[in-house]
Coordinates of C-alpha atoms in Angstrom, one line a residue:
Chain A
M192 CA 114.8 91.8 135.0
N193 CA 117.4 90.2 137.3
L194 CA 114.9 90.1 140.0
S195 CA 112.3 88.4 137.8
K196 CA 115.0 85.9 136.7
F197 CA 115.8 85.2 140.3
F198 CA 112.1 84.5 141.0
K199 CA 112.0 82.4 137.8
N200 CA 115.0 80.4 139.0
A201 CA 113.6 80.0 142.5
F202 CA 110.3 78.9 141.0
L203 CA 112.1 76.4 138.9
V204 CA 113.9 74.9 141.9
M205 CA 110.5 74.6 143.7
L206 CA 109.0 73.1 140.6
A207 CA 111.8 70.6 140.3
C208 CA 111.4 69.6 143.9
L209 CA 107.6 69.2 143.4
V210 CA 108.1 67.1 140.3
L211 CA 110.8 65.0 141.9
S212 CA 108.8 64.4 145.0
A213 CA 105.7 63.5 142.9
C214 CA 107.7 61.1 140.9
A215 CA 109.3 59.5 143.9
T216 CA 105.9 58.0 144.7
K217 CA 104.8 57.3 141.2
K218 CA 106.5 54.9 138.8
V219 CA 108.8 57.1 136.7
Q220 CA 107.7 57.0 133.1
N221 CA 110.3 55.7 130.7
Q222 CA 111.0 58.7 128.5
M223 CA 109.0 61.5 130.2
Q224 CA 109.1 63.3 133.5
G225 CA 105.8 65.1 134.0
D226 CA 105.2 65.7 130.3
V227 CA 108.7 66.8 129.5
Y228 CA 110.7 64.5 127.3
T229 CA 113.8 63.0 128.9
G230 CA 114.7 60.4 126.4
T231 CA 117.5 60.6 123.9
E232 CA 115.9 59.1 120.8
T233 CA 115.7 62.3 118.7
V234 CA 118.7 64.0 120.3
E235 CA 121.7 64.8 118.1
Y236 CA 125.1 66.0 119.3
L237 CA 126.9 69.2 118.6
A238 CA 130.1 67.6 119.9
S239 CA 130.7 64.6 122.0
G240 CA 128.7 64.9 125.2
V241 CA 126.9 68.1 124.0
P242 CA 123.2 67.4 123.2
D243 CA 121.7 69.8 120.6
R244 CA 118.2 70.2 122.1
V245 CA 116.2 70.9 125.2
F246 CA 112.5 70.0 125.9
F247 CA 109.6 71.8 127.4
A248 CA 106.3 71.0 129.2
T249 CA 103.0 71.7 127.4
N250 CA 102.4 75.4 126.9
E251 CA 105.6 76.2 128.8
S252 CA 108.9 77.9 128.0
V253 CA 110.5 77.4 131.4
L254 CA 113.8 75.5 131.3
T255 CA 114.0 72.3 133.3
T256 CA 117.0 71.3 135.4
A257 CA 118.0 68.9 132.6
S258 CA 117.6 71.6 130.0
R259 CA 119.8 74.0 131.9
D260 CA 122.4 71.3 132.2
T261 CA 122.3 70.8 128.4
L262 CA 122.6 74.5 127.8
R263 CA 125.5 74.9 130.1
K264 CA 127.3 72.2 128.1
Q265 CA 126.4 74.0 124.9
A266 CA 127.7 77.3 126.4
E267 CA 131.0 75.6 127.3
W268 CA 131.3 74.2 123.8
L269 CA 130.6 77.6 122.3
R270 CA 133.2 79.3 124.5
K271 CA 135.8 76.8 123.2
N272 CA 134.7 77.2 119.6
S273 CA 134.4 80.9 119.5
K274 CA 134.1 81.1 115.7
I275 CA 130.9 79.0 115.6
N276 CA 127.5 80.8 115.6
V277 CA 124.3 79.1 116.2
V278 CA 120.6 79.3 115.4
L279 CA 118.1 78.3 118.1
E280 CA 115.1 76.8 116.5
G281 CA 112.0 76.9 118.7
H282 CA 109.2 74.4 118.2
A283 CA 105.7 73.5 119.5
D284 CA 103.6 70.4 119.4
E285 CA 100.5 70.0 117.2
R286 CA 98.0 70.5 120.0
G287 CA 97.8 74.3 119.6
T288 CA 96.7 76.9 117.2
R289 CA 99.2 77.8 114.5
E290 CA 99.6 81.4 115.3
Y291 CA 100.0 80.9 119.1
N292 CA 102.5 78.2 118.5
L293 CA 104.6 80.4 116.4
A294 CA 104.8 82.8 119.4
L295 CA 105.4 79.9 121.8
G296 CA 108.3 78.5 119.7
E297 CA 109.8 82.0 119.6
R298 CA 109.5 82.2 123.4
R299 CA 111.1 78.8 123.9
A300 CA 114.1 79.5 121.7
N301 CA 114.6 82.8 123.5
A302 CA 114.5 81.1 126.9
A303 CA 117.4 79.0 125.7
K304 CA 119.1 82.0 124.2
D305 CA 118.8 83.9 127.5
Y306 CA 120.4 81.0 129.4
L307 CA 123.3 80.8 126.9
M308 CA 123.9 84.5 127.3
T309 CA 124.0 84.3 131.1
Y310 CA 126.8 81.8 130.5
G311 CA 128.8 84.3 128.6
I312 CA 127.8 83.7 125.0
S313 CA 127.4 86.9 123.0
A314 CA 123.9 87.7 121.6
N315 CA 125.7 88.3 118.3
R316 CA 126.5 84.7 117.9
I317 CA 122.9 83.5 118.5
S318 CA 120.0 83.9 116.2
V319 CA 116.5 82.6 116.9
I320 CA 113.8 81.3 114.6
S321 CA 110.4 79.8 115.5
Y322 CA 108.8 77.1 113.4
G323 CA 105.8 76.8 115.6
K324 CA 104.3 73.4 114.9
E325 CA 105.4 73.3 111.3
R326 CA 108.4 71.0 111.7
P327 CA 107.7 68.1 114.1
V328 CA 110.4 65.5 114.5
D329 CA 107.9 62.8 115.4
S330 CA 104.7 62.6 113.4
G331 CA 102.8 60.7 116.1
S332 CA 99.6 61.8 117.7
N333 CA 100.4 60.8 121.3
P334 CA 101.9 62.4 124.4
L335 CA 105.3 61.0 123.9
A336 CA 105.5 62.3 120.3
W337 CA 104.3 65.7 121.4
S338 CA 106.9 65.8 124.1
K339 CA 109.7 65.3 121.6
N340 CA 108.3 68.0 119.4
R341 CA 108.2 70.7 122.2
R342 CA 111.8 71.7 121.8
S343 CA 114.5 74.2 121.1
V344 CA 117.3 72.9 118.9
T345 CA 120.7 74.5 118.7
V346 CA 122.0 74.3 115.1
K347 CA 125.4 75.4 113.8
A348 CA 124.9 78.5 111.6
N349 CA 128.3 78.4 109.9
Chain B
M241 CA 97.2 86.3 87.4
I242 CA 93.4 86.5 87.8
K243 CA 91.8 88.9 85.5
K244 CA 89.6 91.6 86.8
I245 CA 86.2 90.4 85.9
K246 CA 83.7 92.9 84.6
L247 CA 80.2 91.8 84.7
S248 CA 77.3 94.0 83.8
I249 CA 74.1 93.1 85.5
I250 CA 70.9 94.4 83.9
L251 CA 67.7 94.1 85.7
F252 CA 64.7 93.1 83.7
I253 CA 61.8 95.5 83.8
I254 CA 59.2 92.9 83.0
A255 CA 57.3 92.0 86.1
T256 CA 59.9 92.8 88.7
A257 CA 56.9 91.5 90.5
Q258 CA 56.4 93.0 93.9
S259 CA 54.5 89.9 94.6
N260 CA 54.4 88.7 98.1
A261 CA 56.2 85.5 98.0
L262 CA 54.8 82.5 99.8
I263 CA 58.1 80.7 100.0
E264 CA 60.7 81.9 102.4
V265 CA 63.7 80.1 103.8
D266 CA 64.5 80.6 107.4
I267 CA 68.2 80.5 107.9
T268 CA 68.3 81.5 111.5
R269 CA 67.5 78.0 112.7
G270 CA 69.1 74.8 111.6
N271 CA 67.3 73.7 108.5
L272 CA 66.4 70.0 108.6
D273 CA 63.8 70.4 105.9
P274 CA 65.6 72.0 102.8
L275 CA 63.3 73.7 100.3
P276 CA 62.6 71.5 97.2
I277 CA 63.7 73.6 94.2
A278 CA 63.8 72.7 90.5
V279 CA 66.7 74.1 88.5
S280 CA 65.6 73.7 84.9
P281 CA 68.7 73.5 82.7
L282 CA 69.2 76.9 81.0
S283 CA 68.2 76.6 77.4
A284 CA 70.4 77.5 74.4
D285 CA 69.8 77.3 70.7
K286 CA 71.9 75.0 68.5
D287 CA 74.1 77.8 67.1
T288 CA 75.0 79.1 70.5
N289 CA 75.7 75.7 71.8
E290 CA 78.0 74.9 69.0
K291 CA 80.0 78.1 69.3
L292 CA 80.4 77.8 73.0
T293 CA 81.4 74.1 72.9
K294 CA 84.2 75.2 70.6
E295 CA 85.3 78.1 72.8
L296 CA 84.8 76.7 76.3
K297 CA 85.5 73.0 75.6
I298 CA 82.3 72.1 77.4
D299 CA 79.1 70.6 76.2
K300 CA 75.9 72.5 76.7
V301 CA 76.9 75.5 78.7
G302 CA 73.3 76.0 79.9
Q303 CA 73.3 72.7 81.7
E304 CA 76.7 73.3 83.2
I305 CA 75.6 76.7 84.6
S306 CA 72.6 75.0 86.1
S307 CA 74.8 72.3 87.7
V308 CA 76.9 75.0 89.3
V309 CA 73.6 76.5 90.7
E310 CA 72.3 73.1 91.9
N311 CA 75.6 72.3 93.6
N312 CA 75.7 75.6 95.4
L313 CA 72.1 75.3 96.6
R314 CA 72.6 71.8 97.8
N315 CA 75.8 72.7 99.7
S316 CA 74.1 75.6 101.4
G317 CA 72.0 73.0 103.2
L318 CA 68.9 75.1 102.8
F319 CA 67.8 73.8 99.4
N320 CA 67.1 70.4 97.9
P321 CA 67.6 70.6 94.2
L322 CA 65.3 68.0 92.5
N323 CA 66.5 65.4 90.0
R324 CA 66.3 66.7 86.5
D325 CA 65.1 63.4 85.1
A326 CA 61.7 64.1 86.8
F327 CA 61.2 67.4 85.0
L328 CA 58.3 67.2 82.6
Q329 CA 58.5 70.6 80.9
K330 CA 61.1 71.5 78.3
P331 CA 63.6 74.2 79.5
N332 CA 62.9 76.7 76.7
I333 CA 59.1 76.5 77.2
A334 CA 59.3 76.5 81.0
H335 CA 61.4 79.7 80.8
L336 CA 58.6 81.5 78.9
K337 CA 55.7 80.3 81.1
P338 CA 56.0 77.3 83.4
R339 CA 53.2 74.9 83.7
F340 CA 53.0 75.1 87.5
E341 CA 51.0 71.9 87.9
D342 CA 53.8 69.9 86.3
W343 CA 56.4 71.4 88.8
S344 CA 54.2 71.1 91.9
L345 CA 53.6 67.5 90.9
I346 CA 57.2 66.7 91.5
K347 CA 57.0 68.7 94.8
A348 CA 59.1 71.7 93.6
Q349 CA 58.2 74.8 95.6
A350 CA 60.5 77.0 93.6
L351 CA 61.7 76.9 90.0
I352 CA 64.6 78.5 88.3
T353 CA 64.5 78.7 84.5
G354 CA 66.8 80.5 82.1
K355 CA 68.3 81.0 78.6
V356 CA 71.8 81.5 77.2
T357 CA 72.6 83.3 74.0
L358 CA 75.8 84.4 72.4
K359 CA 75.8 87.8 70.9
D360 CA 78.9 89.8 69.7
E361 CA 81.2 87.3 71.4
K362 CA 79.4 88.0 74.7
L363 CA 77.5 85.5 76.8
R364 CA 74.1 86.7 77.6
V365 CA 72.3 84.8 80.4
E366 CA 68.8 85.5 81.6
F367 CA 67.0 83.6 84.4
R368 CA 63.8 83.7 86.3
L369 CA 62.8 82.5 89.7
W370 CA 59.3 81.2 90.1
D371 CA 57.1 80.6 93.1
V372 CA 55.5 77.3 92.1
L373 CA 52.7 77.2 94.7
A374 CA 51.7 80.8 94.1
G375 CA 52.2 80.4 90.4
K376 CA 54.1 83.7 90.2
E377 CA 57.4 85.0 88.9
M378 CA 59.6 86.3 91.8
M379 CA 62.6 87.6 90.0
A380 CA 64.0 88.1 86.5
L381 CA 67.5 89.1 85.7
A382 CA 70.0 89.1 82.8
F383 CA 73.8 89.2 82.7
T384 CA 76.2 89.9 79.9
T385 CA 79.8 88.7 80.3
V386 CA 82.7 87.0 78.5
P387 CA 82.0 83.3 77.9
S388 CA 84.9 82.2 80.1
N389 CA 83.0 83.6 83.1
W390 CA 80.3 81.0 82.8
R391 CA 80.9 79.5 86.3
R392 CA 80.7 82.9 87.9
V393 CA 77.3 83.4 86.2
G394 CA 76.2 80.2 88.0
H395 CA 77.4 81.6 91.3
I396 CA 75.8 85.0 90.8
I397 CA 72.4 83.3 89.9
T398 CA 72.7 81.4 93.2
D399 CA 73.5 84.6 95.1
K400 CA 70.4 86.3 93.7
V401 CA 68.1 83.3 94.4
Y402 CA 69.5 82.9 97.9
E403 CA 69.0 86.5 98.6
R404 CA 65.5 86.6 97.2
L405 CA 64.4 83.5 99.2
T406 CA 66.3 84.1 102.5
G407 CA 66.4 87.8 102.7
E408 CA 70.1 87.8 103.2
K409 CA 73.1 88.3 100.8
G410 CA 74.6 85.2 99.4
Y411 CA 78.2 84.0 99.5
F412 CA 78.6 82.0 96.3
D413 CA 80.4 84.4 94.0
T414 CA 83.4 84.3 96.3
R415 CA 86.9 82.7 96.5
I416 CA 88.8 80.9 99.2
I417 CA 92.6 81.5 99.7
Y418 CA 94.3 78.7 101.6
V419 CA 97.5 76.8 102.1
A420 CA 97.8 73.6 99.9
E421 CA 99.9 70.9 101.6
E422 CA 101.7 67.8 100.6
G423 CA 104.5 65.5 101.8
P424 CA 105.2 63.9 105.1
K425 CA 104.1 65.6 108.3
T426 CA 107.7 66.3 109.4
K427 CA 108.6 67.9 106.1
R428 CA 105.4 69.5 104.8
I429 CA 105.5 71.4 101.6
K430 CA 103.1 74.4 101.6
K431 CA 101.9 76.6 98.8
L432 CA 99.4 79.4 98.6
A433 CA 96.4 78.4 96.6
I434 CA 93.2 80.2 95.6
M435 CA 90.0 78.6 94.4
D436 CA 86.3 79.4 93.9
Q437 CA 84.2 78.8 96.9
D438 CA 82.9 75.5 95.4
G439 CA 86.5 74.2 94.9
S440 CA 86.8 74.9 91.2
N441 CA 89.4 76.9 89.4
T442 CA 92.3 76.2 91.8
K443 CA 95.4 78.3 91.1
Y444 CA 98.7 78.1 93.0
L445 CA 100.3 81.4 93.9
T446 CA 103.6 80.2 95.2
L447 CA 105.8 77.2 94.2
G448 CA 106.4 75.6 97.6
N449 CA 110.1 76.5 97.9
E450 CA 109.5 78.2 101.2
L451 CA 107.0 77.6 104.0
V452 CA 103.9 79.9 103.8
L453 CA 101.1 80.2 106.3
T454 CA 97.9 82.1 107.1
P455 CA 97.0 83.9 103.9
R456 CA 94.2 86.5 104.2
F457 CA 92.4 88.7 101.6
N458 CA 92.1 92.4 101.7
P459 CA 88.5 93.8 101.5
T460 CA 88.7 94.1 97.7
N461 CA 90.2 90.7 97.2
Q462 CA 93.0 92.0 95.1
M463 CA 95.7 91.6 97.7
V464 CA 96.7 88.9 100.1
T465 CA 98.7 89.2 103.3
Y466 CA 100.5 86.0 104.6
L467 CA 103.5 84.7 106.5
S468 CA 106.5 83.4 104.4
Y469 CA 109.7 81.8 105.6
F470 CA 111.5 83.3 102.5
R471 CA 115.3 83.0 103.1
N472 CA 114.5 81.5 106.5
L473 CA 113.2 84.9 107.8
P474 CA 109.6 84.5 108.8
R475 CA 107.9 87.8 107.9
V476 CA 104.5 89.1 106.9
Y477 CA 104.3 89.6 103.1
L478 CA 101.9 91.4 100.8
L479 CA 101.0 89.8 97.5
D480 CA 99.2 91.5 94.6
I481 CA 97.2 88.6 93.1
E482 CA 96.9 90.2 89.7
T483 CA 100.5 91.1 89.1
G484 CA 102.1 88.5 91.3
I485 CA 104.4 91.1 92.9
Q486 CA 105.2 90.5 96.6
E487 CA 106.9 92.6 99.2
V488 CA 107.8 92.4 102.9
V489 CA 105.5 94.3 105.2
G490 CA 107.6 96.8 107.2
D491 CA 111.2 96.4 108.3
F492 CA 111.0 94.5 111.6
P493 CA 114.2 93.0 113.2
G494 CA 112.4 89.8 114.0
M495 CA 109.5 87.5 113.1
T496 CA 106.2 89.1 112.1
F497 CA 103.1 86.8 111.9
A498 CA 99.4 86.5 112.2
P499 CA 98.5 89.2 109.7
R500 CA 95.1 90.6 108.7
F501 CA 93.8 93.6 106.9
S502 CA 91.9 96.4 108.6
P503 CA 88.3 96.7 107.2
D504 CA 89.2 99.7 105.1
G505 CA 92.2 97.8 103.7
K506 CA 94.6 100.6 104.6
K507 CA 96.5 98.8 107.4
I508 CA 97.9 95.4 108.2
I509 CA 97.6 94.3 111.8
M510 CA 100.0 91.5 112.9
S511 CA 102.2 90.2 115.7
F512 CA 105.9 91.1 116.0
A513 CA 108.1 88.9 118.2
M514 CA 111.0 90.6 119.9
D515 CA 113.2 88.8 122.4
G516 CA 110.7 86.0 122.8
N517 CA 107.7 88.3 123.4
S518 CA 105.0 88.8 120.8
D519 CA 103.0 92.0 120.7
I520 CA 100.5 93.5 118.2
Y521 CA 101.4 96.1 115.7
T522 CA 99.9 97.8 112.7
M523 CA 101.4 99.1 109.6
N524 CA 99.7 101.7 107.5
L525 CA 100.2 100.7 103.8
E526 CA 99.9 104.2 102.5
N527 CA 102.5 106.0 104.7
R528 CA 104.3 103.0 106.1
I529 CA 103.9 104.2 109.6
V530 CA 104.2 101.4 112.2
E531 CA 102.2 101.6 115.4
R532 CA 102.5 99.5 118.5
I533 CA 99.1 98.4 119.7
T534 CA 99.8 96.2 122.7
N535 CA 102.8 96.3 125.1
H536 CA 102.7 93.3 127.5
P537 CA 105.2 90.6 128.5
S538 CA 102.7 87.9 127.5
I539 CA 102.0 86.5 124.0
D540 CA 99.6 88.8 122.1
T541 CA 98.6 87.4 118.7
S542 CA 95.8 86.5 116.2
P543 CA 94.4 90.1 116.0
S544 CA 91.1 90.7 114.1
Y545 CA 89.3 94.0 113.6
S546 CA 85.6 94.6 114.1
P547 CA 83.9 95.4 110.8
D548 CA 83.7 99.1 111.7
G549 CA 87.4 99.1 112.5
K550 CA 86.9 100.5 116.0
F551 CA 87.8 97.4 118.0
I552 CA 90.3 94.6 117.8
C553 CA 89.8 91.1 119.2
F554 CA 93.0 89.1 119.9
N555 CA 94.5 86.1 121.6
S556 CA 96.7 86.6 124.7
D557 CA 98.0 84.4 127.5
R558 CA 98.4 87.3 129.9
S559 CA 96.1 85.5 132.4
G560 CA 98.4 82.5 132.3
Y561 CA 96.6 80.7 129.5
Q562 CA 95.4 81.5 126.0
Q563 CA 92.2 83.6 126.2
I564 CA 90.3 86.0 124.0
Y565 CA 90.5 89.8 124.6
V566 CA 88.9 92.8 123.0
M567 CA 90.4 96.3 123.0
K568 CA 89.9 99.6 121.2
E569 CA 91.7 100.1 117.9
D570 CA 94.4 102.2 119.7
G571 CA 95.1 99.4 122.2
S572 CA 93.3 100.9 125.1
K573 CA 90.5 99.4 127.2
V574 CA 91.7 95.8 127.0
K575 CA 89.0 93.4 128.3
R576 CA 89.1 89.7 128.5
I577 CA 85.9 88.1 127.1
S578 CA 86.4 84.4 127.2
F579 CA 85.8 82.8 130.6
G580 CA 84.7 79.2 129.9
K581 CA 86.7 76.2 130.7
G582 CA 89.7 75.5 128.4
L583 CA 92.0 77.5 126.1
Y584 CA 90.7 79.9 123.5
G585 CA 92.5 81.0 120.3
T586 CA 92.1 82.5 116.8
P587 CA 89.3 85.0 117.4
V588 CA 87.7 86.4 114.2
W589 CA 85.1 89.1 114.2
S590 CA 82.0 88.3 112.2
P591 CA 81.3 90.6 109.1
R592 CA 77.9 91.3 110.7
G593 CA 79.7 92.6 113.8
D594 CA 77.7 90.8 116.4
L595 CA 79.8 87.6 117.0
I596 CA 83.4 86.4 117.4
A597 CA 84.3 82.9 116.1
F598 CA 87.1 81.1 117.8
T599 CA 89.0 77.8 118.3
K600 CA 88.7 76.2 121.7
L601 CA 90.8 73.4 123.3
H602 CA 89.2 71.6 126.2
K603 CA 90.1 68.2 127.6
G604 CA 92.1 67.2 124.6
K605 CA 89.4 68.1 122.0
F606 CA 89.3 71.1 119.6
Y607 CA 86.1 73.0 119.0
I608 CA 85.0 75.8 116.6
G609 CA 82.6 78.1 118.4
V610 CA 81.1 81.6 118.5
M611 CA 80.4 84.0 121.2
R612 CA 79.0 87.5 121.4
T613 CA 81.5 90.3 121.4
D614 CA 81.2 90.7 125.1
G615 CA 81.9 87.0 125.6
S616 CA 78.3 86.0 126.4
G617 CA 76.3 83.4 124.6
E618 CA 79.2 81.0 123.9
R619 CA 78.1 78.3 121.5
L620 CA 80.3 75.4 120.3
L621 CA 79.5 74.3 116.8
T622 CA 81.7 71.3 116.2
E623 CA 84.1 69.0 118.1
N624 CA 87.0 67.1 116.7
Y625 CA 90.5 65.7 117.3
Y626 CA 92.1 68.8 115.8
Q627 CA 90.5 71.8 114.0
E628 CA 91.1 75.5 114.1
A629 CA 91.2 78.9 112.4
P630 CA 87.6 79.7 111.4
S631 CA 87.0 82.3 108.7
W632 CA 83.6 83.8 108.0
S633 CA 81.6 83.7 104.8
P634 CA 80.9 87.4 103.7
N635 CA 77.3 87.2 104.9
G636 CA 78.3 85.9 108.3
R637 CA 76.3 82.7 108.0
V638 CA 79.0 80.0 107.4
L639 CA 82.4 79.3 108.8
I640 CA 85.2 77.6 107.0
F641 CA 88.1 76.1 109.0
Y642 CA 90.7 73.3 108.7
R643 CA 90.8 69.9 110.4
E644 CA 93.7 67.5 110.9
T645 CA 93.5 63.8 111.5
K646 CA 95.1 61.9 114.3
T647 CA 98.0 59.7 113.1
D648 CA 98.2 56.0 114.0
S649 CA 100.8 54.3 116.3
E650 CA 103.3 54.5 113.4
G651 CA 102.7 58.2 112.8
K652 CA 100.9 57.5 109.6
G653 CA 97.5 58.6 108.3
F654 CA 97.9 62.4 108.7
S655 CA 95.7 64.6 106.6
A656 CA 94.5 68.2 106.6
K657 CA 91.2 69.2 105.0
L658 CA 89.0 72.2 104.8
W659 CA 85.5 72.0 106.3
S660 CA 82.6 74.3 106.6
I661 CA 79.7 74.6 109.0
D662 CA 76.7 76.8 109.3
L663 CA 76.4 79.3 112.2
T664 CA 73.5 77.1 113.4
G665 CA 75.9 74.1 113.9
Y666 CA 74.2 72.3 111.0
N667 CA 75.4 71.4 107.6
E668 CA 79.0 70.4 108.5
R669 CA 80.8 69.3 105.3
M670 CA 84.2 68.9 103.8
V671 CA 85.2 71.4 101.2
K672 CA 86.9 69.6 98.3
T673 CA 90.4 70.7 97.5
E674 CA 92.9 69.2 95.0
S675 CA 95.4 68.4 97.8
D676 CA 95.5 68.6 101.5
A677 CA 94.7 72.1 102.7
S678 CA 94.7 74.4 105.8
D679 CA 94.4 78.1 106.8
P680 CA 91.4 79.0 104.7
S681 CA 90.3 82.6 104.3
W682 CA 87.1 83.6 102.7
S683 CA 86.9 86.5 100.2
S684 CA 84.1 89.1 100.2
L685 CA 81.5 88.9 97.4
L686 CA 83.3 89.5 94.1
S687 CA 80.3 91.2 92.4
N688 CA 77.9 93.5 94.2

């Protein structure tokens, strides 16, 4: 498990390097890097400076560097507010079958949960729910809208 | 909720003519030349008509039943019901002995005639199918039932005619269970709904208070399994349509989804998500025993049994992307069968056993297709912006699925509708529903 996580992380770093080097040559798109949403339009805040959501690439549940940064902030906030429990809501975009997307949303929310746990947040404080593609935030049918919808949102449970 | 419907079918002894019919409809190829058929309105005497008008609140039940038959035949794509205005012979006389010259004059190749009577509060319907060119009776049948069943009588007549002329069982006396949708895309309200195959008699089974998805019938059409977000806990439920009683299937510590019945109706097969990973499980409804079927760190979902119950096809991304796999019912001998370009999902085994229908995503387009159970002979039937989740008609000739529209630059213009298409790829058409609709599942034949 730890070993596989190590590889996952190593893979992430490599991926990030690849993405960054690719983008260095291309014009960086406004609100997307690759097909991961990097904008702030739909983002809400759990507390000042603590974004509530992270975004994913198509069909992926791997956390990006930015996502990990956000989740570390969430973990820090959760450590300070030890009475607060959270629900992680996993979502997918509309470009996939309903049943697979339910599983994908679950996988995304759990990727976020695992990361919060490695930063010391007890599993008892985190529950997970997948909405698949049932609750998009953006009703558009375009790559930007889809990127906003591929997300895991951390919501206060109490 | 929906009454059990008893329907006695009495076969006429008069001339169950073993005549070798000249007309035959070939349904194995796309039919671009539908068979011209005349459906003479079923005749009824004045007394019968008056009583039925009072009871059913419809004028001329015989004509209404004929309209049900015509509509079914037209929608099948295999028949061309001729305009009644052109009929020369009176219905009651045609039913006794058609003047075949009159019917061949308007180019009818087959003719349906019939008669409705009311006796002891029961509706008695008899009909005959005639081969116009050969000048022979092909079939004669009578039914007795309660008057409120009049639409079903139309469906059963269609099934009998379809079977006589194509050599295959019909699919008209059937229902569709689906998810009725309303509201904006970001806050869709969804309800379970059930309707006759032709879109009539819609009934809602849930109120829309919680999200519901993917309903599927059991083999006897009395029960439905589906996913409900009741109390924000997404779990597979079982609903008895008649009593309205629902219960959670099993006691799982996480989301269960993608349910279907086994062909004997004794088990529910579904996915269970644990720590982010979805595997396939079954629960026996008699002894409540839960069995794990797959055990793999990838997503395993959308399971569907072969009609003999010996195999399961399912969707997995264990190769890195969504593909279709087949395994034995105990989870052994897992074999990937989809190898074309693109992603594959929602495999469903045909009731005939020879094909698997699926959804495919390739280069930003969604397709409904079929392949043989070893993955060979892939055939894509229809391409669109978004469509998925095919469900087979009980005779394995037609697929029903849902289609969603692309929204405009302001995110407006979203709709979800049911569509059907023949296995041949012909006769693609929208199935009318009262509201937006998705996740259709076809029942088996209600009468046999």
